[in-house]
Amino acid sequence: MNILISGGSGFLGSAFSNEIMARYRAQNKALHITWLTRDSSQAHPNDIDMMTYDELASSDKSFEVVLNLAGAGIADSRWSDARKEQLLASRIKPTESLLAFIKRTSIKPKLMVNGSAIGWYGTQGDKPLTESSGFETDFAHRLCDEWEQLALAANDYGVSVAIVRTGVVIHPKGGMLGKLLTPFKMGVGGQLGDGQQIMSWVSREDWVGAAIFIIEKHLADDVSTQAMHENTQQTTNDTTAVVYNLTAPNPVNNHTFTKTLGSWLHRPTFFTLPNFLLKLMFGEMSTLLIDGQKVLPQALLDAGYEFQQPTLKQALEQQKS
């Protein structure tokens, strides 16, 4: 399998690359990974190739799978107008480059897996949300939706698309948990607001496992579909667009998250950051901390994915380095 990854060196892309290489090596399966980058001198594992966006524009290489994870971190800084533009551009421009490559290349990928986030659903409190749920319009929704709609254009070129809407990814090496470890270890961690806001999370191990599961499932379905077409002498190239919520099946509220994290670290969690202070500190971006979302991975469960770490306690206690 040949995979092209934008955002390959990031928090999720690097973990995905390491895990799928380890699995395929153990199974004696052929695998070739290329990271798409703007800097050809970027550090990378020896068994991964690098390709710049300029090289992509004229490349005649073929890839079975494109994994599009490029994008600046939505929670890395306050949402000024300039930051909002940066968040959108950092997703749209790489996706446009990938679509231009897909349009031009003679051998199309079989699947494009495109990143997104549960922010697509907007703020809906503790209402259970699955892939068939609607949305509330806010900045996070508009950001995700514009990215998703652009990625779906790959269907126009006969490429199946899977949209992965990611929740809060749990791993000590990065993401929200990585930022919280220091204050919690110092004993100054605590709940946010009233602590009742729902947090839809997923361990990084399960995010990677689910992404590999989705890829392999879609490729297997593609082979089955091609066999059916050959047997019935049909030549049409059907494409599909599927959305998956990459969240664990057991979301928790912020109070439970805080107590579980404190217990794991053997630290007290007496402090509380009130809503007004969160709004003062983070502005509009404080909605990510104050307003909850109860997002459930119905499509993954229906497809047969089995979570390695379905509870927050397991996700913390079974962390890999």
PDB file of C-alpha atoms in Angstrom, residues 80-227:
ATOM      1  CA  SER A  80      -8.457  36.856  16.398  1.00  0.00           C
ATOM      2  CA  ASP A  81      -9.620  37.590  12.863  1.00  0.00           C
ATOM      3  CA  ALA A  82      -6.092  36.946  11.619  1.00  0.00           C
ATOM      4  CA  ARG A  83      -5.928  33.638  13.519  1.00  0.00           C
ATOM      5  CA  LYS A  84      -9.261  32.522  12.074  1.00  0.00           C
ATOM      6  CA  GLU A  85      -7.954  33.189   8.580  1.00  0.00           C
ATOM      7  CA  GLN A  86      -4.801  31.220   9.388  1.00  0.00           C
ATOM      8  CA  LEU A  87      -6.804  28.272  10.726  1.00  0.00           C
ATOM      9  CA  LEU A  88      -8.852  28.137   7.542  1.00  0.00           C
ATOM     10  CA  ALA A  89      -5.958  28.676   5.128  1.00  0.00           C
ATOM     11  CA  SER A  90      -3.840  26.016   6.835  1.00  0.00           C
ATOM     12  CA  ARG A  91      -6.564  23.490   5.968  1.00  0.00           C
ATOM     13  CA  ILE A  92      -7.819  24.763   2.633  1.00  0.00           C
ATOM     14  CA  LYS A  93      -4.504  25.323   0.825  1.00  0.00           C
ATOM     15  CA  PRO A  94      -3.083  21.805   1.397  1.00  0.00           C
ATOM     16  CA  THR A  95      -6.432  20.288   0.446  1.00  0.00           C
ATOM     17  CA  GLU A  96      -6.526  22.309  -2.772  1.00  0.00           C
ATOM     18  CA  SER A  97      -3.041  21.048  -3.598  1.00  0.00           C
ATOM     19  CA  LEU A  98      -4.128  17.454  -3.022  1.00  0.00           C
ATOM     20  CA  LEU A  99      -7.231  17.903  -5.168  1.00  0.00           C
ATOM     21  CA  ALA A 100      -5.151  19.397  -7.973  1.00  0.00           C
ATOM     22  CA  PHE A 101      -2.863  16.357  -7.803  1.00  0.00           C
ATOM     23  CA  ILE A 102      -5.814  13.960  -7.789  1.00  0.00           C
ATOM     24  CA  LYS A 103      -7.383  15.721 -10.774  1.00  0.00           C
ATOM     25  CA  ARG A 104      -4.164  15.608 -12.777  1.00  0.00           C
ATOM     26  CA  THR A 105      -2.804  12.168 -12.002  1.00  0.00           C
ATOM     27  CA  SER A 106      -3.751   9.309 -14.288  1.00  0.00           C
ATOM     28  CA  ILE A 107      -3.914   6.693 -11.524  1.00  0.00           C
ATOM     29  CA  LYS A 108      -6.327   8.006  -8.898  1.00  0.00           C
ATOM     30  CA  PRO A 109      -6.164   7.161  -5.204  1.00  0.00           C
ATOM     31  CA  LYS A 110      -8.791   4.703  -4.042  1.00  0.00           C
ATOM     32  CA  LEU A 111      -9.504   6.664  -0.869  1.00  0.00           C
ATOM     33  CA  MET A 112      -9.000  10.088   0.633  1.00  0.00           C
ATOM     34  CA  VAL A 113      -9.309  10.267   4.414  1.00  0.00           C
ATOM     35  CA  ASN A 114      -9.828  13.890   5.396  1.00  0.00           C
ATOM     36  CA  GLY A 115      -9.429  15.320   8.857  1.00  0.00           C
ATOM     37  CA  SER A 116     -12.121  17.343  10.563  1.00  0.00           C
ATOM     38  CA  ALA A 117     -13.340  17.814  14.120  1.00  0.00           C
ATOM     39  CA  ILE A 118     -16.429  17.344  16.235  1.00  0.00           C
ATOM     40  CA  GLY A 119     -16.621  21.127  16.194  1.00  0.00           C
ATOM     41  CA  TRP A 120     -18.643  20.547  13.001  1.00  0.00           C
ATOM     42  CA  TYR A 121     -21.696  19.925  15.210  1.00  0.00           C
ATOM     43  CA  GLY A 122     -21.424  23.267  16.963  1.00  0.00           C
ATOM     44  CA  THR A 123     -22.431  23.795  20.583  1.00  0.00           C
ATOM     45  CA  GLN A 124     -25.308  21.474  21.522  1.00  0.00           C
ATOM     46  CA  GLY A 125     -24.788  20.810  25.238  1.00  0.00           C
ATOM     47  CA  ASP A 126     -25.432  17.239  26.397  1.00  0.00           C
ATOM     48  CA  LYS A 127     -27.547  16.243  23.395  1.00  0.00           C
ATOM     49  CA  PRO A 128     -26.230  12.916  21.995  1.00  0.00           C
ATOM     50  CA  LEU A 129     -24.733  13.539  18.553  1.00  0.00           C
ATOM     51  CA  THR A 130     -24.012  10.886  15.932  1.00  0.00           C
ATOM     52  CA  GLU A 131     -22.903  11.167  12.321  1.00  0.00           C
ATOM     53  CA  SER A 132     -26.531  11.694  11.259  1.00  0.00           C
ATOM     54  CA  SER A 133     -27.086  14.636  13.642  1.00  0.00           C
ATOM     55  CA  GLY A 134     -27.467  18.223  12.541  1.00  0.00           C
ATOM     56  CA  PHE A 135     -25.362  21.210  13.576  1.00  0.00           C
ATOM     57  CA  GLU A 136     -25.449  24.623  15.206  1.00  0.00           C
ATOM     58  CA  THR A 137     -23.639  27.349  13.323  1.00  0.00           C
ATOM     59  CA  ASP A 138     -20.570  28.881  14.951  1.00  0.00           C
ATOM     60  CA  PHE A 139     -16.962  29.442  13.937  1.00  0.00           C
ATOM     61  CA  ALA A 140     -15.863  25.874  14.653  1.00  0.00           C
ATOM     62  CA  HIS A 141     -18.686  24.527  12.491  1.00  0.00           C
ATOM     63  CA  ARG A 142     -17.931  26.868   9.614  1.00  0.00           C
ATOM     64  CA  LEU A 143     -14.223  25.991   9.752  1.00  0.00           C
ATOM     65  CA  CYS A 144     -14.875  22.239   9.710  1.00  0.00           C
ATOM     66  CA  ASP A 145     -17.640  22.405   7.143  1.00  0.00           C
ATOM     67  CA  GLU A 146     -15.661  24.413   4.611  1.00  0.00           C
ATOM     68  CA  TRP A 147     -12.785  21.933   4.930  1.00  0.00           C
ATOM     69  CA  GLU A 148     -15.094  18.940   4.584  1.00  0.00           C
ATOM     70  CA  GLN A 149     -16.975  20.331   1.598  1.00  0.00           C
ATOM     71  CA  LEU A 150     -13.733  21.012  -0.245  1.00  0.00           C
ATOM     72  CA  ALA A 151     -12.424  17.494   0.455  1.00  0.00           C
ATOM     73  CA  LEU A 152     -15.623  15.959  -0.894  1.00  0.00           C
ATOM     74  CA  ALA A 153     -14.702  17.342  -4.325  1.00  0.00           C
ATOM     75  CA  ALA A 154     -12.392  14.309  -4.626  1.00  0.00           C
ATOM     76  CA  ASN A 155     -15.576  12.367  -5.389  1.00  0.00           C
ATOM     77  CA  ASP A 156     -15.770  14.279  -8.677  1.00  0.00           C
ATOM     78  CA  TYR A 157     -12.592  12.482  -9.777  1.00  0.00           C
ATOM     79  CA  GLY A 158     -13.778   9.017  -8.762  1.00  0.00           C
ATOM     80  CA  VAL A 159     -12.092   8.960  -5.352  1.00  0.00           C
ATOM     81  CA  SER A 160     -13.938   7.745  -2.264  1.00  0.00           C
ATOM     82  CA  VAL A 161     -13.823  10.120   0.698  1.00  0.00           C
ATOM     83  CA  ALA A 162     -13.960   9.370   4.426  1.00  0.00           C
ATOM     84  CA  ILE A 163     -14.349  12.340   6.772  1.00  0.00           C
ATOM     85  CA  VAL A 164     -12.992  11.792  10.296  1.00  0.00           C
ATOM     86  CA  ARG A 165     -14.377  14.179  12.919  1.00  0.00           C
ATOM     87  CA  THR A 166     -11.945  14.016  15.808  1.00  0.00           C
ATOM     88  CA  GLY A 167     -12.678  14.733  19.456  1.00  0.00           C
ATOM     89  CA  VAL A 168     -10.194  15.674  22.183  1.00  0.00           C
ATOM     90  CA  VAL A 169      -7.234  13.318  21.689  1.00  0.00           C
ATOM     91  CA  ILE A 170      -5.763  11.915  24.903  1.00  0.00           C
ATOM     92  CA  HIS A 171      -2.015  11.309  25.053  1.00  0.00           C
ATOM     93  CA  PRO A 172       0.657  12.773  27.379  1.00  0.00           C
ATOM     94  CA  LYS A 173       2.952  13.706  24.476  1.00  0.00           C
ATOM     95  CA  GLY A 174       0.633  16.325  23.033  1.00  0.00           C
ATOM     96  CA  GLY A 175      -2.864  17.672  22.581  1.00  0.00           C
ATOM     97  CA  MET A 176      -4.897  18.953  25.511  1.00  0.00           C
ATOM     98  CA  LEU A 177      -3.565  16.355  27.962  1.00  0.00           C
ATOM     99  CA  GLY A 178       0.023  17.317  27.203  1.00  0.00           C
ATOM    100  CA  LYS A 179      -0.799  20.925  28.115  1.00  0.00           C
ATOM    101  CA  LEU A 180      -2.596  19.970  31.321  1.00  0.00           C
ATOM    102  CA  LEU A 181       0.003  17.631  32.791  1.00  0.00           C
ATOM    103  CA  THR A 182       2.289  20.331  34.220  1.00  0.00           C
ATOM    104  CA  PRO A 183      -0.339  22.263  36.213  1.00  0.00           C
ATOM    105  CA  PHE A 184      -2.003  19.042  37.385  1.00  0.00           C
ATOM    106  CA  LYS A 185       1.339  17.568  38.480  1.00  0.00           C
ATOM    107  CA  MET A 186       1.962  20.798  40.425  1.00  0.00           C
ATOM    108  CA  GLY A 187      -1.340  20.316  42.209  1.00  0.00           C
ATOM    109  CA  VAL A 188      -3.016  23.363  40.673  1.00  0.00           C
ATOM    110  CA  GLY A 189      -5.226  21.533  38.187  1.00  0.00           C
ATOM    111  CA  GLY A 190      -8.968  21.833  38.475  1.00  0.00           C
ATOM    112  CA  GLN A 191     -12.287  21.815  36.724  1.00  0.00           C
ATOM    113  CA  LEU A 192     -13.415  24.400  34.187  1.00  0.00           C
ATOM    114  CA  GLY A 193     -16.572  26.364  34.905  1.00  0.00           C
ATOM    115  CA  ASP A 194     -19.288  24.293  36.560  1.00  0.00           C
ATOM    116  CA  GLY A 195     -17.670  21.097  35.283  1.00  0.00           C
ATOM    117  CA  GLN A 196     -20.878  19.808  33.714  1.00  0.00           C
ATOM    118  CA  GLN A 197     -19.851  20.399  30.084  1.00  0.00           C
ATOM    119  CA  ILE A 198     -19.446  17.110  28.203  1.00  0.00           C
ATOM    120  CA  MET A 199     -16.026  16.249  26.820  1.00  0.00           C
ATOM    121  CA  SER A 200     -15.928  13.898  23.827  1.00  0.00           C
ATOM    122  CA  TRP A 201     -12.457  12.403  23.853  1.00  0.00           C
ATOM    123  CA  VAL A 202     -10.496   9.570  22.226  1.00  0.00           C
ATOM    124  CA  SER A 203      -7.135   8.039  23.109  1.00  0.00           C
ATOM    125  CA  ARG A 204      -4.433   8.555  20.502  1.00  0.00           C
ATOM    126  CA  GLU A 205      -4.053   4.774  20.281  1.00  0.00           C
ATOM    127  CA  ASP A 206      -7.722   4.422  19.358  1.00  0.00           C
ATOM    128  CA  TRP A 207      -7.561   7.356  16.942  1.00  0.00           C
ATOM    129  CA  VAL A 208      -4.735   5.596  15.104  1.00  0.00           C
ATOM    130  CA  GLY A 209      -6.438   2.207  15.330  1.00  0.00           C
ATOM    131  CA  ALA A 210      -9.696   3.634  13.995  1.00  0.00           C
ATOM    132  CA  ALA A 211      -7.948   5.429  11.121  1.00  0.00           C
ATOM    133  CA  ILE A 212      -6.221   2.196  10.056  1.00  0.00           C
ATOM    134  CA  PHE A 213      -9.521   0.319  10.434  1.00  0.00           C
ATOM    135  CA  ILE A 214     -11.319   2.853   8.219  1.00  0.00           C
ATOM    136  CA  ILE A 215      -8.649   2.662   5.523  1.00  0.00           C
ATOM    137  CA  GLU A 216      -8.549  -1.114   5.435  1.00  0.00           C
ATOM    138  CA  LYS A 217     -12.339  -1.397   5.504  1.00  0.00           C
ATOM    139  CA  HIS A 218     -12.773   1.013   2.607  1.00  0.00           C
ATOM    140  CA  LEU A 219     -10.072  -0.644   0.523  1.00  0.00           C
ATOM    141  CA  ALA A 220     -11.629  -4.072   1.161  1.00  0.00           C
ATOM    142  CA  ASP A 221     -15.067  -2.726   0.235  1.00  0.00           C
ATOM    143  CA  ASP A 222     -13.563  -1.209  -2.915  1.00  0.00           C
ATOM    144  CA  VAL A 223     -12.152  -4.588  -3.960  1.00  0.00           C
ATOM    145  CA  SER A 224     -15.538  -6.224  -3.331  1.00  0.00           C
ATOM    146  CA  THR A 225     -17.304  -3.543  -5.353  1.00  0.00           C
ATOM    147  CA  GLN A 226     -14.879  -3.932  -8.252  1.00  0.00           C
ATOM    148  CA  ALA A 227     -15.413  -7.703  -8.230  1.00  0.00           C
TER     149      ALA A 227
END
